[in-house]
GROMACS .gro file of C-alpha atoms in nm:
model
  335
    1MET     CA    1   4.424  -0.207  -2.687
    2ALA     CA    2   4.247  -0.405  -2.419
    3PRO     CA    3   4.102  -0.097  -2.240
    4ALA     CA    4   3.926   0.007  -2.558
    5ASN     CA    5   3.793  -0.333  -2.649
    6LYS     CA    6   3.636  -0.328  -2.296
    7ALA     CA    7   3.508   0.006  -2.361
    8GLU     CA    8   3.361  -0.094  -2.652
    9ARG     CA    9   3.204  -0.411  -2.528
   10LYS     CA   10   3.024  -0.206  -2.265
   11ALA     CA   11   2.892   0.058  -2.507
   12VAL     CA   12   2.761  -0.260  -2.723
   13VAL     CA   13   2.602  -0.410  -2.376
   14ASP     CA   14   2.453  -0.074  -2.270
   15ALA     CA   15   2.341  -0.003  -2.598
   16SER     CA   16   2.159  -0.350  -2.643
   17ALA     CA   17   1.994  -0.318  -2.285
   18TRP     CA   18   1.854   0.020  -2.375
   19MET     CA   19   1.716  -0.112  -2.728
   20PHE     CA   20   1.567  -0.460  -2.494
   21ASN     CA   21   1.379  -0.207  -2.266
   22VAL     CA   22   1.274   0.018  -2.518
   23VAL     CA   23   1.131  -0.278  -2.763
   24THR     CA   24   0.970  -0.449  -2.467
   25SER     CA   25   0.827  -0.123  -2.309
   26VAL     CA   26   0.650  -0.001  -2.646
   27GLY     CA   27   0.539  -0.356  -2.722
   28ILE     CA   28   0.362  -0.429  -2.392
   29ILE     CA   29   0.214  -0.059  -2.394
   30ILE     CA   30   0.069  -0.148  -2.776
   31VAL     CA   31  -0.063  -0.483  -2.637
   32ASN     CA   32  -0.208  -0.359  -2.327
   33LYS     CA   33  -0.370  -0.067  -2.502
   34ALA     CA   34  -0.550  -0.345  -2.752
   35LEU     CA   35  -0.616  -0.572  -2.470
   36MET     CA   36  -0.783  -0.298  -2.255
   37ALA     CA   37  -0.937  -0.076  -2.514
   38THR     CA   38  -1.063  -0.314  -2.772
   39TYR     CA   39  -1.140  -0.633  -2.541
   40GLY     CA   40  -1.238  -0.463  -2.260
   41PHE     CA   41  -1.007  -0.641  -1.991
   42SER     CA   42  -0.976  -0.313  -1.753
   43PHE     CA   43  -0.784  -0.505  -1.490
   44ALA     CA   44  -0.449  -0.345  -1.475
   45THR     CA   45  -0.354  -0.449  -1.130
   46THR     CA   46  -0.442  -0.808  -1.162
   47LEU     CA   47  -0.258  -0.801  -1.524
   48THR     CA   48   0.032  -0.669  -1.331
   49GLY     CA   49   0.005  -0.968  -1.065
   50LEU     CA   50  -0.012  -1.231  -1.391
   51HIS     CA   51   0.278  -1.021  -1.528
   52PHE     CA   52   0.492  -1.089  -1.229
   53ALA     CA   53   0.377  -1.447  -1.158
   54THR     CA   54   0.504  -1.543  -1.514
   55THR     CA   55   0.855  -1.335  -1.462
   56THR     CA   56   0.864  -1.580  -1.115
   57LEU     CA   57   0.803  -1.869  -1.333
   58MET     CA   58   1.078  -1.768  -1.590
   59THR     CA   59   1.339  -1.668  -1.277
   60ALA     CA   60   1.263  -2.034  -1.140
   61VAL     CA   61   1.299  -2.213  -1.466
   62LEU     CA   62   1.650  -2.047  -1.492
   63ARG     CA   63   1.726  -2.138  -1.140
   64TRP     CA   64   1.605  -2.507  -1.220
   65LEU     CA   65   1.846  -2.513  -1.515
   66GLY     CA   66   2.131  -2.367  -1.317
   67TYR     CA   67   2.155  -2.030  -1.487
   68ILE     CA   68   2.074  -1.853  -1.176
   69GLN     CA   69   2.260  -1.925  -0.856
   70SER     CA   70   2.161  -1.894  -0.511
   71SER     CA   71   2.185  -1.534  -0.354
   72HIS     CA   72   2.072  -1.367  -0.031
   73LEU     CA   73   1.870  -1.066   0.016
   74PRO     CA   74   1.717  -0.972   0.364
   75MET     CA   75   1.370  -1.011   0.447
   76ALA     CA   76   1.342  -0.649   0.547
   77GLU     CA   77   1.504  -0.523   0.220
   78LEU     CA   78   1.244  -0.735   0.033
   79LEU     CA   79   0.933  -0.592   0.227
   80LYS     CA   80   1.082  -0.237   0.158
   81PHE     CA   81   1.136  -0.299  -0.210
   82VAL     CA   82   0.780  -0.457  -0.257
   83LEU     CA   83   0.611  -0.198  -0.052
   84PHE     CA   84   0.739   0.046  -0.292
   85ALA     CA   85   0.687  -0.127  -0.598
   86ASN     CA   86   0.310  -0.219  -0.506
   87PHE     CA   87   0.216   0.144  -0.394
   88SER     CA   88   0.398   0.278  -0.719
   89ILE     CA   89   0.161   0.057  -0.927
   90VAL     CA   90  -0.138   0.107  -0.723
   91GLY     CA   91  -0.072   0.472  -0.710
   92MET     CA   92  -0.020   0.494  -1.099
   93ASN     CA   93  -0.356   0.337  -1.154
   94VAL     CA   94  -0.530   0.540  -0.912
   95SER     CA   95  -0.380   0.850  -1.018
   96LEU     CA   96  -0.478   0.793  -1.399
   97MET     CA   97  -0.831   0.747  -1.254
   98TRP     CA   98  -0.862   1.083  -1.042
   99ASN     CA   99  -0.659   1.285  -1.233
  100SER     CA  100  -0.650   1.487  -1.604
  101VAL     CA  101  -0.422   1.326  -1.835
  102GLY     CA  102  -0.219   1.635  -1.846
  103PHE     CA  103  -0.165   1.654  -1.463
  104TYR     CA  104  -0.113   1.289  -1.471
  105GLN     CA  105   0.183   1.332  -1.733
  106ILE     CA  106   0.330   1.633  -1.544
  107ALA     CA  107   0.339   1.375  -1.227
  108LYS     CA  108   0.542   1.133  -1.454
  109LEU     CA  109   0.770   1.381  -1.537
  110SER     CA  110   0.841   1.483  -1.158
  111MET     CA  111   0.993   1.158  -1.110
  112ILE     CA  112   1.316   1.284  -1.242
  113PRO     CA  113   1.380   1.570  -0.988
  114VAL     CA  114   1.260   1.307  -0.734
  115SER     CA  115   1.518   1.045  -0.833
  116CYS     CA  116   1.771   1.315  -0.864
  117PHE     CA  117   1.707   1.430  -0.491
  118LEU     CA  118   1.725   1.072  -0.396
  119GLU     CA  119   2.055   1.008  -0.571
  120VAL     CA  120   2.203   1.336  -0.406
  121VAL     CA  121   2.069   1.260  -0.028
  122MET     CA  122   2.147   0.890  -0.030
  123ASP     CA  123   2.410   0.840  -0.255
  124LYS     CA  124   2.612   1.198  -0.234
  125ILE     CA  125   2.567   1.218  -0.611
  126ARG     CA  126   2.665   1.563  -0.763
  127TYR     CA  127   2.530   1.711  -1.093
  128SER     CA  128   2.725   1.952  -1.343
  129ARG     CA  129   2.553   2.230  -1.470
  130ASP     CA  130   2.539   2.106  -1.805
  131THR     CA  131   2.363   1.742  -1.682
  132LYS     CA  132   2.094   1.966  -1.473
  133LEU     CA  133   2.046   2.180  -1.754
  134SER     CA  134   2.007   1.853  -2.017
  135ILE     CA  135   1.760   1.712  -1.787
  136ALA     CA  136   1.553   2.033  -1.797
  137VAL     CA  137   1.540   2.021  -2.152
  138VAL     CA  138   1.416   1.682  -2.166
  139LEU     CA  139   1.150   1.781  -1.912
  140LEU     CA  140   1.028   2.082  -2.143
  141GLY     CA  141   1.027   1.860  -2.460
  142VAL     CA  142   0.846   1.580  -2.303
  143GLY     CA  143   0.584   1.804  -2.119
  144VAL     CA  144   0.531   2.006  -2.456
  145CYS     CA  145   0.461   1.651  -2.614
  146THR     CA  146   0.218   1.498  -2.350
  147VAL     CA  147   0.078   1.766  -2.132
  148THR     CA  148  -0.244   1.939  -2.251
  149ASP     CA  149  -0.537   1.981  -2.016
  150VAL     CA  150  -0.419   2.010  -1.617
  151SER     CA  151  -0.686   2.025  -1.374
  152VAL     CA  152  -0.602   1.943  -1.020
  153ASN     CA  153  -0.793   1.818  -0.715
  154THR     CA  154  -0.702   1.695  -0.373
  155LYS     CA  155  -0.750   1.319  -0.348
  156GLY     CA  156  -0.576   1.321  -0.728
  157PHE     CA  157  -0.305   1.516  -0.601
  158ILE     CA  158  -0.250   1.279  -0.296
  159ALA     CA  159  -0.245   0.998  -0.497
  160ALA     CA  160  -0.006   1.133  -0.757
  161PHE     CA  161   0.232   1.218  -0.472
  162ILE     CA  162   0.213   0.865  -0.361
  163ALA     CA  163   0.271   0.739  -0.731
  164VAL     CA  164   0.549   0.931  -0.803
  165TRP     CA  165   0.771   0.906  -0.464
  166SER     CA  166   0.697   0.517  -0.430
  167THR     CA  167   0.793   0.508  -0.796
  168SER     CA  168   1.108   0.702  -0.777
  169LEU     CA  169   1.214   0.499  -0.463
  170GLN     CA  170   1.154   0.168  -0.631
  171GLN     CA  171   1.346   0.259  -0.911
  172TYR     CA  172   1.645   0.388  -0.700
  173TYR     CA  173   1.639   0.041  -0.477
  174VAL     CA  174   1.644  -0.157  -0.793
  175HIS     CA  175   2.018  -0.002  -0.834
  176HIS     CA  176   2.078   0.018  -0.475
  177LEU     CA  177   2.004  -0.355  -0.387
  178GLN     CA  178   2.189  -0.497  -0.680
  179ARG     CA  179   2.488  -0.254  -0.568
  180ARG     CA  180   2.471  -0.338  -0.182
  181TYR     CA  181   2.418  -0.708  -0.211
  182ASN     CA  182   2.604  -0.761  -0.528
  183LEU     CA  183   2.295  -0.926  -0.711
  184SER     CA  184   2.239  -0.959  -1.104
  185SER     CA  185   1.936  -0.871  -1.267
  186PHE     CA  186   1.800  -1.211  -1.257
  187ASN     CA  187   1.882  -1.260  -0.900
  188LEU     CA  188   1.701  -0.942  -0.791
  189LEU     CA  189   1.395  -1.022  -0.984
  190GLY     CA  190   1.424  -1.409  -0.839
  191HIS     CA  191   1.377  -1.258  -0.510
  192THR     CA  192   1.108  -0.985  -0.568
  193ALA     CA  193   0.885  -1.102  -0.861
  194PRO     CA  194   0.722  -1.397  -0.645
  195ALA     CA  195   0.665  -1.154  -0.347
  196GLN     CA  196   0.478  -0.870  -0.600
  197ALA     CA  197   0.282  -1.149  -0.774
  198GLY     CA  198   0.154  -1.300  -0.458
  199THR     CA  199   0.037  -0.955  -0.295
  200LEU     CA  200  -0.076  -0.818  -0.651
  201LEU     CA  201  -0.295  -1.128  -0.741
  202LEU     CA  202  -0.423  -1.114  -0.395
  203LEU     CA  203  -0.521  -0.768  -0.379
  204GLY     CA  204  -0.545  -0.698  -0.730
  205PRO     CA  205  -0.917  -0.803  -0.799
  206PHE     CA  206  -1.045  -0.604  -0.506
  207LEU     CA  207  -0.843  -0.303  -0.617
  208ASP     CA  208  -0.973  -0.303  -0.979
  209TYR     CA  209  -1.323  -0.372  -0.878
  210TRP     CA  210  -1.294  -0.077  -0.647
  211LEU     CA  211  -1.154   0.155  -0.958
  212THR     CA  212  -1.393  -0.023  -1.269
  213SER     CA  213  -1.687  -0.152  -1.064
  214GLN     CA  214  -1.644  -0.492  -1.259
  215ARG     CA  215  -1.496  -0.826  -1.158
  216VAL     CA  216  -1.203  -0.996  -1.313
  217ASP     CA  217  -1.396  -1.351  -1.285
  218ALA     CA  218  -1.673  -1.216  -1.432
  219TYR     CA  219  -1.506  -1.102  -1.742
  220ASN     CA  220  -1.616  -1.261  -2.088
  221TYR     CA  221  -1.272  -1.464  -2.162
  222ASN     CA  222  -1.250  -1.560  -2.519
  223ILE     CA  223  -0.952  -1.734  -2.687
  224VAL     CA  224  -0.831  -1.397  -2.849
  225SER     CA  225  -0.862  -1.216  -2.490
  226ILE     CA  226  -0.684  -1.481  -2.359
  227MET     CA  227  -0.391  -1.502  -2.611
  228PHE     CA  228  -0.352  -1.097  -2.589
  229ILE     CA  229  -0.319  -1.177  -2.191
  230LEU     CA  230  -0.052  -1.429  -2.242
  231LEU     CA  231   0.131  -1.221  -2.530
  232SER     CA  232   0.145  -0.901  -2.232
  233CYS     CA  233   0.260  -1.162  -1.988
  234THR     CA  234   0.546  -1.305  -2.207
  235ILE     CA  235   0.628  -0.952  -2.324
  236ALA     CA  236   0.630  -0.832  -1.945
  237VAL     CA  237   0.912  -1.069  -1.866
  238GLY     CA  238   1.153  -0.900  -2.081
  239THR     CA  239   1.011  -0.542  -1.968
  240ASN     CA  240   1.073  -0.617  -1.599
  241LEU     CA  241   1.404  -0.758  -1.659
  242SER     CA  242   1.528  -0.501  -1.919
  243GLN     CA  243   1.439  -0.250  -1.638
  244PHE     CA  244   1.632  -0.430  -1.395
  245ILE     CA  245   1.966  -0.442  -1.610
  246CYS     CA  246   1.929  -0.097  -1.700
  247ILE     CA  247   1.869   0.064  -1.379
  248GLY     CA  248   2.159  -0.192  -1.256
  249ARG     CA  249   2.390  -0.089  -1.533
  250PHE     CA  250   2.295   0.295  -1.475
  251THR     CA  251   2.098   0.488  -1.236
  252ALA     CA  252   1.718   0.562  -1.176
  253VAL     CA  253   1.758   0.902  -1.320
  254SER     CA  254   1.933   0.804  -1.627
  255PHE     CA  255   1.651   0.536  -1.677
  256GLN     CA  256   1.373   0.797  -1.623
  257VAL     CA  257   1.554   1.068  -1.879
  258LEU     CA  258   1.659   0.829  -2.131
  259GLY     CA  259   1.365   0.660  -2.106
  260HIS     CA  260   1.143   0.905  -2.212
  261MET     CA  261   1.252   0.808  -2.563
  262LYS     CA  262   0.983   0.532  -2.517
  263THR     CA  263   0.720   0.815  -2.470
  264ILE     CA  264   0.844   0.976  -2.780
  265LEU     CA  265   0.832   0.631  -2.996
  266VAL     CA  266   0.485   0.542  -2.851
  267LEU     CA  267   0.339   0.888  -2.969
  268ILE     CA  268   0.502   0.858  -3.299
  269MET     CA  269   0.357   0.483  -3.348
  270GLY     CA  270   0.010   0.606  -3.242
  271PHE     CA  271   0.024   0.861  -3.518
  272PHE     CA  272   0.124   0.616  -3.733
  273PHE     CA  273  -0.125   0.342  -3.652
  274PHE     CA  274  -0.416   0.548  -3.534
  275GLY     CA  275  -0.428   0.851  -3.771
  276LYS     CA  276  -0.225   1.211  -3.749
  277GLU     CA  277  -0.493   1.421  -3.560
  278GLY     CA  278  -0.269   1.492  -3.284
  279LEU     CA  279   0.023   1.559  -3.479
  280ASN     CA  280   0.060   1.924  -3.487
  281LEU     CA  281   0.366   2.171  -3.470
  282HIS     CA  282   0.385   2.179  -3.075
  283VAL     CA  283   0.422   1.813  -3.048
  284VAL     CA  284   0.659   1.786  -3.329
  285LEU     CA  285   0.882   2.069  -3.165
  286GLY     CA  286   0.854   1.913  -2.810
  287MET     CA  287   0.980   1.570  -2.969
  288ILE     CA  288   1.273   1.746  -3.086
  289ILE     CA  289   1.349   1.931  -2.792
  290ALA     CA  290   1.325   1.626  -2.573
  291VAL     CA  291   1.563   1.423  -2.816
  292ALA     CA  292   1.800   1.673  -2.827
  293GLY     CA  293   1.800   1.690  -2.420
  294MET     CA  294   1.864   1.329  -2.439
  295ILE     CA  295   2.163   1.355  -2.636
  296TRP     CA  296   2.304   1.643  -2.439
  297TYR     CA  297   2.235   1.442  -2.108
  298GLY     CA  298   2.398   1.120  -2.213
  299ASN     CA  299   2.725   1.349  -2.352
  300ALA     CA  300   2.689   1.573  -2.055
  301SER     CA  301   2.650   1.268  -1.786
  302SER     CA  302   2.950   1.073  -1.920
  303LYS     CA  303   3.220   1.335  -1.911
  304PRO     CA  304   3.424   1.371  -1.632
  305GLY     CA  305   3.232   1.546  -1.331
  306GLY     CA  306   2.913   1.537  -1.516
  307LYS     CA  307   2.754   1.300  -1.244
  308GLU     CA  308   2.983   1.154  -0.995
  309ARG     CA  309   2.939   1.015  -0.630
  310ARG     CA  310   3.137   1.228  -0.364
  311SER     CA  311   3.177   0.942  -0.132
  312LEU     CA  312   3.195   0.555  -0.187
  313SER     CA  313   3.135   0.446   0.164
  314LEU     CA  314   2.845   0.231   0.080
  315PRO     CA  315   2.980  -0.151   0.182
  316THR     CA  316   2.921  -0.415  -0.054
  317ILE     CA  317   2.770  -0.782   0.046
  318ARG     CA  318   2.999  -1.021  -0.116
  319GLN     CA  319   2.795  -1.300  -0.261
  320GLN     CA  320   2.904  -1.626  -0.491
  321LYS     CA  321   2.966  -1.500  -0.819
  322PRO     CA  322   2.631  -1.555  -1.041
  323SER     CA  323   2.651  -1.760  -1.383
  324ASN     CA  324   2.661  -1.660  -1.719
  325LEU     CA  325   2.356  -1.467  -1.722
  326SER     CA  326   2.482  -1.228  -1.448
  327ASP     CA  327   2.700  -1.006  -1.660
  328SER     CA  328   2.377  -0.819  -1.700
  329ASN     CA  329   2.474  -0.611  -1.386
  330GLU     CA  330   2.839  -0.477  -1.400
  331HIS     CA  331   2.894  -0.276  -1.052
  332ASP     CA  332   3.091  -0.014  -1.181
  333LEU     CA  333   3.180   0.271  -0.982
  334LYS     CA  334   3.088   0.513  -1.262
  335VAL     CA  335   2.728   0.628  -1.247
   0.00000   0.00000   0.00000
């Protein structure tokens, strides 16, 4: 009976982690859209730096209260992670500016096969035929929903290439570092958030000026816009934490595949709040295909042989077991 209870508890925690990520991710998209479109705060990189500064404050408070115990992450690993993460943020912003929306969406979809490639090469993961087909179905469905006009130019392609690979590597390393150094999601955020906050707040205003020709210090701040910035930063703490929890418990590929449910929800909420002009037959069909693919992926990847590691040679650096907040990251052999 105990194994069944443990499995049920894991299923509940897994579902809660996904729901936490979906709610915070969709919430921050809506808040940021209002902040940028309605109030003209178009400084995306600087805003991301503020997000990580708020996350740093949260981890510092939790550590001070004793909920997060000390842990170790080598400086070389931290620098590598921050490099990938910051290139991901900058690359995505530049890719969106230089590419059509359709090509930008194709680039985002290509993160799934790139993440699969990284897991196959670095972790010796083997996918079953059904798992591969289910991933293809998800890509098809989301592509039908989101890809419209597609135009490609050289500098846009380079920006998208950098964004896709850096994002895929960043998400791979979230899972790798938690498993390799036995870090909880809170501990890993405690290491990475300060470095990302410092670099993005230092470089963000210059990059945003290059992208928008506007200075963040010259923005016309008012009570409402400041409230939206604070709300965005608050939700971002949950978004950052839930991403680390989900990737730590699963893998970057599962996070990418099932994470496209957020894309579907954003489309549905956009139709609900902003009108039904974009709601047509091929979009609805794409949603149905994507959701069916996600269900198929969840079923196929959970079966024996659906997604398994061929070798388990990666050594684990043992650390002092974190406190009651650390159960967000269980280092199971199953992927």
